[in-house]
Amino acid sequence: MKKSEKVLLGIFAFLFFAIVGGGGLTYAFRNYMAIRNENDSLRDRLAEMNLAISQGADWAAKHGWLEEHCPNFTSRQEASSKLLEMIAGEADKIGLSIGGKEFLDEVRVLGPDGLPVEESLGYFDKAAVKITLAGVPEKSFYAWLHALQKPQSFLGITRMQINPSGSNKSINAEVEFTQFYREKSTPKVSKVN
């Protein structure tokens, strides 16, 4: 072999090892970083799981309270009628006259199969009623709202619009109440032989 061939062979060998070695190092570095990121995510997941396990008794107690206190109705119509009875009863106690009552239908997102999408269902079912009041005393109105809205009853005000009526601190109002509940299934009747 000539000296120039040896030099060219040396340069070729150097370039070959530089390219192959550089590619190998790049591949190894990418794999190392992927494994490192996966270890970090697994470490975070393990910390979340340990936290969830340590809080298990608290969440079990909260679930027990929820099962004990959450209202159960067989249908949205039953829940709506009970909600309206409760609202009207509290209004009668305070002496408010309810002008308009309207049951509101729950808007559910339907999937391509025509069934409600699971994400839109949530944990609770809900019934809503819109109440219209005209010319009611402001103080009585707020006492009525305070008497109705209690976390223990799973009842809340989801929308409210108040306008002054122009005389004696009286107001016109439109209030939407929502009752959250869990729909209990009706027992199936079976034939006994």
Coordinates of N, CA and C in Angstrom, one line a residue:
M1 N 0.8 -1.2 0.0 CA 0.0 0.0 0.0 C 0.9 1.2 0.0
K2 N 0.4 2.2 -0.8 CA 1.2 3.4 -0.9 C 0.8 4.3 0.4
K3 N 1.7 5.3 0.6 CA 1.5 6.2 1.7 C 0.2 6.9 1.6
S4 N -0.1 7.4 0.4 CA -1.4 8.2 0.2 C -2.6 7.3 0.4
E5 N -2.5 6.0 0.1 CA -3.6 5.1 0.3 C -3.8 4.9 1.8
K6 N -2.7 4.8 2.5 CA -2.7 4.6 4.0 C -3.4 5.9 4.6
V7 N -3.0 7.0 4.1 CA -3.6 8.3 4.7 C -5.1 8.3 4.4
L8 N -5.4 8.0 3.2 CA -6.9 8.0 2.8 C -7.6 6.9 3.6
L9 N -7.0 5.8 3.8 CA -7.6 4.7 4.6 C -7.8 5.2 6.0
G10 N -6.8 5.9 6.6 CA -6.9 6.4 7.9 C -8.0 7.4 8.1
I11 N -8.1 8.3 7.1 CA -9.1 9.4 7.1 C -10.5 8.7 7.0
F12 N -10.6 7.7 6.1 CA -11.9 7.0 5.9 C -12.3 6.3 7.2
A13 N -11.3 5.6 7.9 CA -11.6 4.9 9.1 C -12.0 5.9 10.2
F14 N -11.3 7.1 10.3 CA -11.6 8.1 11.3 C -13.1 8.6 11.0
L15 N -13.4 8.9 9.8 CA -14.7 9.4 9.5 C -15.8 8.4 9.7
F16 N -15.5 7.1 9.4 CA -16.4 6.0 9.6 C -16.7 5.9 11.1
F17 N -15.7 5.8 11.9 CA -15.9 5.7 13.4 C -16.5 6.9 14.0
A18 N -16.2 8.1 13.4 CA -16.9 9.3 13.9 C -18.3 9.3 13.6
I19 N -18.7 8.9 12.4 CA -20.1 8.9 12.0 C -20.9 7.8 12.8
V20 N -20.4 6.6 12.7 CA -21.0 5.5 13.4 C -21.0 5.7 14.9
G21 N -19.9 6.1 15.4 CA -19.8 6.4 16.9 C -20.7 7.5 17.3
G22 N -20.8 8.6 16.5 CA -21.7 9.7 16.8 C -23.1 9.3 16.8
G23 N -23.5 8.5 15.8 CA -24.9 8.0 15.7 C -25.2 7.1 16.8
G24 N -24.2 6.2 17.2 CA -24.4 5.3 18.3 C -24.6 6.1 19.6
L25 N -23.7 7.1 19.8 CA -23.8 7.9 21.0 C -25.2 8.7 21.1
T26 N -25.6 9.2 20.0 CA -26.9 9.9 19.9 C -28.0 9.0 20.3
Y27 N -28.0 7.8 19.7 CA -29.0 6.8 20.0 C -29.0 6.4 21.4
A28 N -27.8 6.2 22.0 CA -27.7 5.8 23.4 C -28.2 7.0 24.3
F29 N -27.9 8.2 24.0 CA -28.3 9.4 24.8 C -29.8 9.5 24.7
R30 N -30.4 9.3 23.5 CA -31.9 9.4 23.5 C -32.6 8.3 24.3
N31 N -32.1 7.1 24.2 CA -32.6 6.0 25.0 C -32.5 6.3 26.5
Y32 N -31.3 6.8 26.9 CA -31.0 7.2 28.3 C -32.0 8.2 28.8
M33 N -32.3 9.2 28.0 CA -33.2 10.3 28.4 C -34.6 9.8 28.5
A34 N -35.0 8.9 27.5 CA -36.4 8.3 27.6 C -36.5 7.5 28.8
I35 N -35.5 6.7 29.2 CA -35.6 5.9 30.4 C -35.6 6.8 31.6
R36 N -34.9 7.8 31.6 CA -34.9 8.8 32.7 C -36.2 9.4 32.9
N37 N -36.9 9.9 31.8 CA -38.2 10.5 31.9 C -39.2 9.5 32.4
E38 N -39.1 8.2 31.9 CA -40.1 7.2 32.4 C -39.9 6.9 33.8
N39 N -38.6 6.9 34.3 CA -38.4 6.7 35.8 C -39.0 7.9 36.6
D40 N -38.9 9.1 36.1 CA -39.4 10.2 36.8 C -41.0 10.1 36.8
S41 N -41.6 9.8 35.7 CA -43.0 9.6 35.7 C -43.5 8.5 36.6
L42 N -42.8 7.4 36.6 CA -43.1 6.3 37.5 C -42.9 6.7 39.0
R43 N -41.9 7.4 39.3 CA -41.7 7.9 40.6 C -42.9 8.8 41.1
D44 N -43.3 9.7 40.2 CA -44.4 10.6 40.5 C -45.7 9.8 40.7
R45 N -45.9 8.8 39.8 CA -47.1 7.9 39.9 C -47.1 7.2 41.2
L46 N -45.9 6.7 41.6 CA -45.8 5.9 42.9 C -46.1 6.8 44.1
A47 N -45.7 8.1 44.0 CA -46.0 9.0 45.1 C -47.5 9.3 45.1
E48 N -48.1 9.5 44.0 CA -49.6 9.7 43.9 C -50.3 8.5 44.5
M49 N -49.9 7.3 44.2 CA -50.5 6.1 44.7 C -50.3 5.9 46.2
N50 N -49.1 6.2 46.7 CA -48.9 6.2 48.1 C -49.8 7.2 48.9
L51 N -49.9 8.4 48.3 CA -50.8 9.4 48.9 C -52.3 8.9 48.9
A52 N -52.7 8.4 47.8 CA -54.1 7.8 47.7 C -54.3 6.7 48.7
I53 N -53.3 5.9 48.9 CA -53.5 4.8 49.9 C -53.5 5.4 51.3
S54 N -52.7 6.4 51.6 CA -52.7 7.0 52.9 C -54.0 7.7 53.2
Q55 N -54.7 8.2 52.2 CA -55.9 9.0 52.3 C -57.1 8.1 52.2
G56 N -56.9 6.8 52.0 CA -58.1 5.9 51.7 C -59.1 5.9 52.8
A57 N -58.8 6.0 54.0 CA -59.8 6.0 55.1 C -60.6 7.3 55.1
D58 N -59.9 8.4 54.8 CA -60.7 9.7 54.7 C -61.7 9.6 53.6
W59 N -61.2 9.1 52.4 CA -62.1 9.1 51.3 C -63.3 8.0 51.5
A60 N -63.0 7.0 52.2 CA -64.1 6.0 52.5 C -65.1 6.7 53.4
A61 N -64.6 7.5 54.4 CA -65.6 8.2 55.3 C -66.4 9.2 54.5
K62 N -65.7 9.9 53.6 CA -66.5 10.9 52.8 C -67.5 10.2 51.9
H63 N -67.1 9.0 51.3 CA -68.1 8.3 50.5 C -69.2 7.8 51.4
G64 N -69.0 7.3 52.6 CA -70.0 6.9 53.5 C -71.0 8.0 53.8
W65 N -70.4 9.2 54.1 CA -71.3 10.4 54.3 C -72.1 10.7 53.1
L66 N -71.5 10.6 52.0 CA -72.2 10.9 50.7 C -73.4 10.0 50.5
E67 N -73.1 8.7 50.7 CA -74.2 7.7 50.5 C -75.3 7.9 51.5
E68 N -75.0 8.4 52.7 CA -76.0 8.6 53.8 C -76.8 9.8 53.5
H69 N -76.2 10.9 53.0 CA -76.9 12.2 52.9 C -77.4 12.6 51.5
C70 N -76.9 12.0 50.5 CA -77.3 12.4 49.2 C -78.7 11.9 48.9
P71 N -79.6 12.8 48.4 CA -81.0 12.4 48.2 C -81.1 11.4 47.1
N72 N -82.0 10.5 47.2 CA -82.3 9.5 46.2 C -83.7 9.7 45.6
F73 N -83.9 9.7 44.4 CA -85.2 9.8 43.7 C -85.2 8.8 42.6
T74 N -86.4 8.3 42.3 CA -86.5 7.3 41.2 C -86.5 7.9 39.8
S75 N -86.8 9.2 39.7 CA -86.8 9.9 38.4 C -86.5 11.4 38.6
R76 N -86.2 12.0 37.4 CA -86.0 13.5 37.5 C -87.3 14.2 37.7
Q77 N -88.4 13.6 37.3 CA -89.7 14.2 37.5 C -90.0 14.3 39.0
E78 N -89.7 13.2 39.7 CA -90.0 13.1 41.2 C -89.1 14.1 41.9
A79 N -87.8 14.2 41.5 CA -86.8 15.2 42.1 C -87.3 16.6 41.8
S80 N -87.8 16.9 40.6 CA -88.2 18.2 40.3 C -89.5 18.6 41.1
S81 N -90.4 17.7 41.2 CA -91.6 18.0 42.0 C -91.3 18.2 43.5
K82 N -90.4 17.4 44.1 CA -90.0 17.6 45.5 C -89.2 18.9 45.6
L83 N -88.4 19.3 44.6 CA -87.7 20.5 44.7 C -88.7 21.7 44.7
L84 N -89.7 21.6 43.8 CA -90.7 22.7 43.7 C -91.5 22.8 45.0
E85 N -91.8 21.6 45.6 CA -92.5 21.6 46.9 C -91.7 22.3 48.0
M86 N -90.4 22.0 48.0 CA -89.5 22.6 49.0 C -89.4 24.1 48.8
I87 N -89.3 24.5 47.6 CA -89.2 26.0 47.3 C -90.4 26.7 47.6
A88 N -91.6 26.2 47.2 CA -92.9 26.8 47.5 C -93.1 26.8 49.0
G89 N -92.8 25.7 49.7 CA -93.0 25.7 51.2 C -92.2 26.7 51.9
E90 N -90.9 26.9 51.5 CA -90.1 28.0 52.2 C -90.7 29.4 51.8
A91 N -91.1 29.5 50.6 CA -91.7 30.8 50.2 C -93.0 31.1 51.0
D92 N -93.8 30.1 51.2 CA -95.0 30.3 52.0 C -94.7 30.7 53.5
K93 N -93.6 30.1 54.0 CA -93.2 30.4 55.4 C -92.8 31.8 55.6
I94 N -92.2 32.4 54.6 CA -91.7 33.7 54.6 C -92.7 34.7 54.1
G95 N -93.7 34.2 53.4 CA -94.8 35.1 52.9 C -94.5 35.7 51.5
L96 N -93.6 35.0 50.7 CA -93.3 35.4 49.3 C -94.3 34.7 48.4
S97 N -94.7 35.5 47.4 CA -95.6 34.9 46.3 C -94.8 34.6 45.1
I98 N -94.8 33.4 44.7 CA -94.0 33.0 43.5 C -94.9 33.2 42.3
G99 N -94.3 33.9 41.3 CA -95.0 34.3 40.1 C -95.0 33.2 39.1
G100 N -93.9 32.8 38.6 CA -93.8 31.8 37.6 C -92.9 30.6 38.0
K101 N -93.3 29.4 37.5 CA -92.5 28.2 37.9 C -92.3 27.5 36.5
E102 N -91.0 27.1 36.3 CA -90.7 26.4 35.1 C -89.7 25.3 35.4
F103 N -90.0 24.0 35.0 CA -89.1 23.0 35.1 C -88.1 23.0 34.0
L104 N -86.8 22.9 34.3 CA -85.8 23.0 33.2 C -85.2 21.6 32.9
D105 N -85.1 21.3 31.6 CA -84.6 20.0 31.2 C -83.1 20.0 31.2
E106 N -82.5 18.9 31.6 CA -81.0 18.8 31.6 C -80.6 18.6 30.2
V107 N -79.6 19.3 29.8 CA -79.0 19.2 28.5 C -77.9 18.1 28.5
R108 N -78.1 17.1 27.8 CA -77.1 16.0 27.7 C -76.5 15.9 26.3
V109 N -75.2 15.8 26.3 CA -74.5 15.6 25.1 C -74.6 14.2 24.6
L110 N -75.1 14.0 23.4 CA -75.3 12.7 22.8 C -74.1 12.3 21.9
G111 N -73.8 11.0 22.0 CA -72.7 10.5 21.2 C -73.2 10.1 19.8
P112 N -72.3 9.5 19.0 CA -72.8 9.1 17.7 C -73.8 8.0 17.7
D113 N -73.8 7.2 18.8 CA -74.8 6.1 18.9 C -76.2 6.6 19.5
G114 N -76.3 7.9 19.8 CA -77.5 8.4 20.3 C -77.7 8.3 21.8
L115 N -76.7 7.8 22.5 CA -76.7 7.7 23.9 C -75.9 8.8 24.6
P116 N -76.2 9.2 25.8 CA -75.5 10.3 26.4 C -74.0 9.9 26.6
V117 N -73.2 10.9 26.4 CA -71.7 10.7 26.5 C -71.4 10.6 28.0
E118 N -70.6 9.6 28.4 CA -70.3 9.4 29.8 C -69.7 10.6 30.5
E119 N -68.8 11.3 29.8 CA -68.2 12.5 30.5 C -69.2 13.5 30.9
S120 N -70.3 13.6 30.2 CA -71.3 14.6 30.5 C -72.3 14.2 31.6
L121 N -72.3 12.9 31.9 CA -73.2 12.4 33.0 C -72.8 12.8 34.4
G122 N -71.6 12.7 34.7 CA -71.1 13.1 36.1 C -71.6 12.1 37.1
Y123 N -71.3 12.4 38.4 CA -71.6 11.5 39.5 C -73.0 11.7 39.9
F124 N -73.5 12.9 39.8 CA -74.9 13.3 40.3 C -75.8 13.5 39.1
D125 N -77.1 13.2 39.4 CA -78.2 13.6 38.5 C -78.6 14.9 39.0
K126 N -79.4 15.7 38.2 CA -79.8 17.0 38.7 C -81.2 17.3 38.1
A127 N -81.9 18.0 39.0 CA -83.2 18.5 38.5 C -83.2 20.0 38.8
A128 N -83.7 20.8 37.9 CA -83.7 22.3 38.0 C -85.0 22.9 37.8
V129 N -85.3 24.0 38.5 CA -86.5 24.7 38.5 C -86.2 26.2 38.4
K130 N -86.9 26.9 37.5 CA -86.7 28.4 37.4 C -87.9 29.0 38.0
I131 N -87.7 29.9 39.0 CA -88.7 30.6 39.7 C -88.6 32.1 39.4
T132 N -89.8 32.7 39.1 CA -89.9 34.1 38.8 C -90.7 34.8 39.9
L133 N -90.1 35.9 40.5 CA -90.8 36.6 41.6 C -90.9 38.1 41.1
A134 N -92.0 38.8 41.5 CA -92.2 40.2 41.1 C -92.6 41.0 42.3
G135 N -91.8 42.1 42.5 CA -92.2 43.0 43.6 C -92.1 42.4 45.0
V136 N -91.1 41.6 45.3 CA -91.0 41.0 46.6 C -90.0 41.9 47.4
P137 N -90.2 41.9 48.7 CA -89.3 42.7 49.6 C -87.9 42.0 49.6
E138 N -86.9 42.9 49.5 CA -85.5 42.4 49.3 C -85.1 41.6 50.5
K139 N -85.4 42.0 51.7 CA -85.0 41.3 52.9 C -85.6 39.9 53.0
S140 N -86.9 39.8 52.6 CA -87.6 38.5 52.6 C -87.0 37.6 51.6
F141 N -86.6 38.2 50.4 CA -86.1 37.4 49.3 C -84.8 36.7 49.7
Y142 N -83.9 37.5 50.4 CA -82.6 36.9 50.8 C -82.7 35.9 51.9
A143 N -83.7 36.2 52.8 CA -84.0 35.2 53.9 C -84.4 33.9 53.2
W144 N -85.3 34.0 52.2 CA -85.8 32.8 51.5 C -84.6 32.0 50.8
L145 N -83.7 32.7 50.2 CA -82.6 32.1 49.5 C -81.7 31.4 50.5
H146 N -81.5 32.1 51.7 CA -80.6 31.6 52.7 C -81.2 30.3 53.3
A147 N -82.5 30.3 53.5 CA -83.2 29.1 54.0 C -83.2 27.9 53.1
L148 N -83.1 28.2 51.8 CA -83.1 27.1 50.8 C -81.8 26.5 50.5
Q149 N -80.8 27.3 50.4 CA -79.5 26.9 49.9 C -78.6 26.3 51.1
K150 N -78.6 25.0 51.2 CA -77.8 24.4 52.2 C -77.0 23.2 51.6
P151 N -75.7 23.1 51.8 CA -74.9 22.1 51.2 C -75.4 20.7 51.6
Q152 N -75.9 20.5 52.8 CA -76.4 19.2 53.3 C -77.6 18.7 52.5
S153 N -78.3 19.6 51.9 CA -79.5 19.2 51.1 C -79.2 19.0 49.6
F154 N -77.9 19.3 49.2 CA -77.5 19.2 47.8 C -78.3 20.0 46.9
L155 N -78.7 21.2 47.4 CA -79.5 22.1 46.7 C -78.8 23.4 46.6
G156 N -78.8 24.0 45.4 CA -78.0 25.2 45.2 C -78.7 26.1 44.2
I157 N -78.3 27.4 44.2 CA -78.7 28.4 43.2 C -77.7 28.4 42.1
T158 N -78.1 28.0 40.9 CA -77.2 28.0 39.8 C -77.2 29.2 38.9
R159 N -78.3 30.0 39.0 CA -78.4 31.2 38.2 C -79.4 32.1 38.9
M160 N -79.0 33.4 38.9 CA -79.9 34.4 39.5 C -79.8 35.7 38.8
Q161 N -81.0 36.4 38.6 CA -81.0 37.7 38.0 C -81.9 38.5 38.8
I162 N -81.4 39.7 39.3 CA -82.2 40.5 40.2 C -82.2 41.9 39.6
N163 N -83.4 42.5 39.6 CA -83.6 43.9 39.1 C -84.5 44.6 40.2
P164 N -84.2 45.9 40.5 CA -85.0 46.6 41.4 C -86.4 46.9 40.8
S165 N -87.4 46.8 41.6 CA -88.7 47.1 41.0 C -89.1 48.6 41.2
G166 N -88.3 49.3 41.9 CA -88.5 50.8 42.0 C -89.2 51.3 43.2
S167 N -89.7 50.4 44.1 CA -90.4 51.0 45.2 C -90.2 50.1 46.5
N168 N -90.0 50.8 47.6 CA -89.8 50.2 48.9 C -88.8 49.1 49.0
K169 N -87.7 49.2 48.4 CA -86.7 48.1 48.5 C -87.2 46.8 48.0
S170 N -88.1 46.8 47.0 CA -88.6 45.5 46.5 C -87.9 45.2 45.2
I171 N -87.9 44.0 44.8 CA -87.1 43.5 43.6 C -87.9 42.6 42.8
N172 N -87.5 42.5 41.5 CA -88.0 41.4 40.6 C -86.8 40.5 40.5
A173 N -87.1 39.2 40.5 CA -86.0 38.2 40.4 C -86.4 37.0 39.7
E174 N -85.4 36.4 39.1 CA -85.5 35.1 38.4 C -84.4 34.3 38.9
V175 N -84.7 33.1 39.5 CA -83.8 32.3 40.2 C -83.9 30.9 39.7
E176 N -82.8 30.2 39.4 CA -82.8 28.8 39.0 C -82.2 28.0 40.2
F177 N -82.9 27.1 40.7 CA -82.5 26.2 41.7 C -82.2 24.8 41.1
T178 N -81.1 24.2 41.6 CA -80.7 22.9 41.1 C -80.6 22.0 42.3
Q179 N -81.3 20.8 42.2 CA -81.2 19.8 43.2 C -80.4 18.7 42.6
F180 N -79.2 18.4 43.3 CA -78.4 17.3 42.9 C -78.8 16.0 43.7
Y181 N -78.9 14.9 43.0 CA -79.3 13.7 43.7 C -78.8 12.5 42.9
R182 N -79.0 11.3 43.4 CA -78.7 10.1 42.7 C -79.9 9.3 42.4
E183 N -80.0 8.9 41.2 CA -81.2 8.2 40.8 C -81.1 6.8 41.2
K184 N -82.1 6.4 42.0 CA -82.1 5.0 42.5 C -82.9 4.2 41.5
S185 N -82.5 3.0 41.3 CA -83.2 2.1 40.3 C -84.4 1.5 41.0
T186 N -85.4 1.3 40.3 CA -86.6 0.7 40.8 C -86.4 -0.8 40.9
P187 N -86.9 -1.4 41.9 CA -86.7 -2.8 42.1 C -87.5 -3.6 41.0
K188 N -86.9 -4.6 40.4 CA -87.5 -5.4 39.4 C -88.5 -6.4 40.0
V189 N -89.6 -6.5 39.4 CA -90.7 -7.4 39.9 C -90.4 -8.7 39.2
S190 N -90.3 -9.8 39.9 CA -90.1 -11.1 39.3 C -91.2 -12.0 39.7
K191 N -91.4 -12.9 38.9 CA -92.5 -13.9 39.1 C -92.0 -15.0 40.0
V192 N -92.8 -15.3 41.0 CA -92.4 -16.4 42.0 C -93.2 -17.6 41.6
N193 N -92.5 -18.7 41.5 CA -93.2 -20.0 41.2 C -93.7 -20.6 42.4

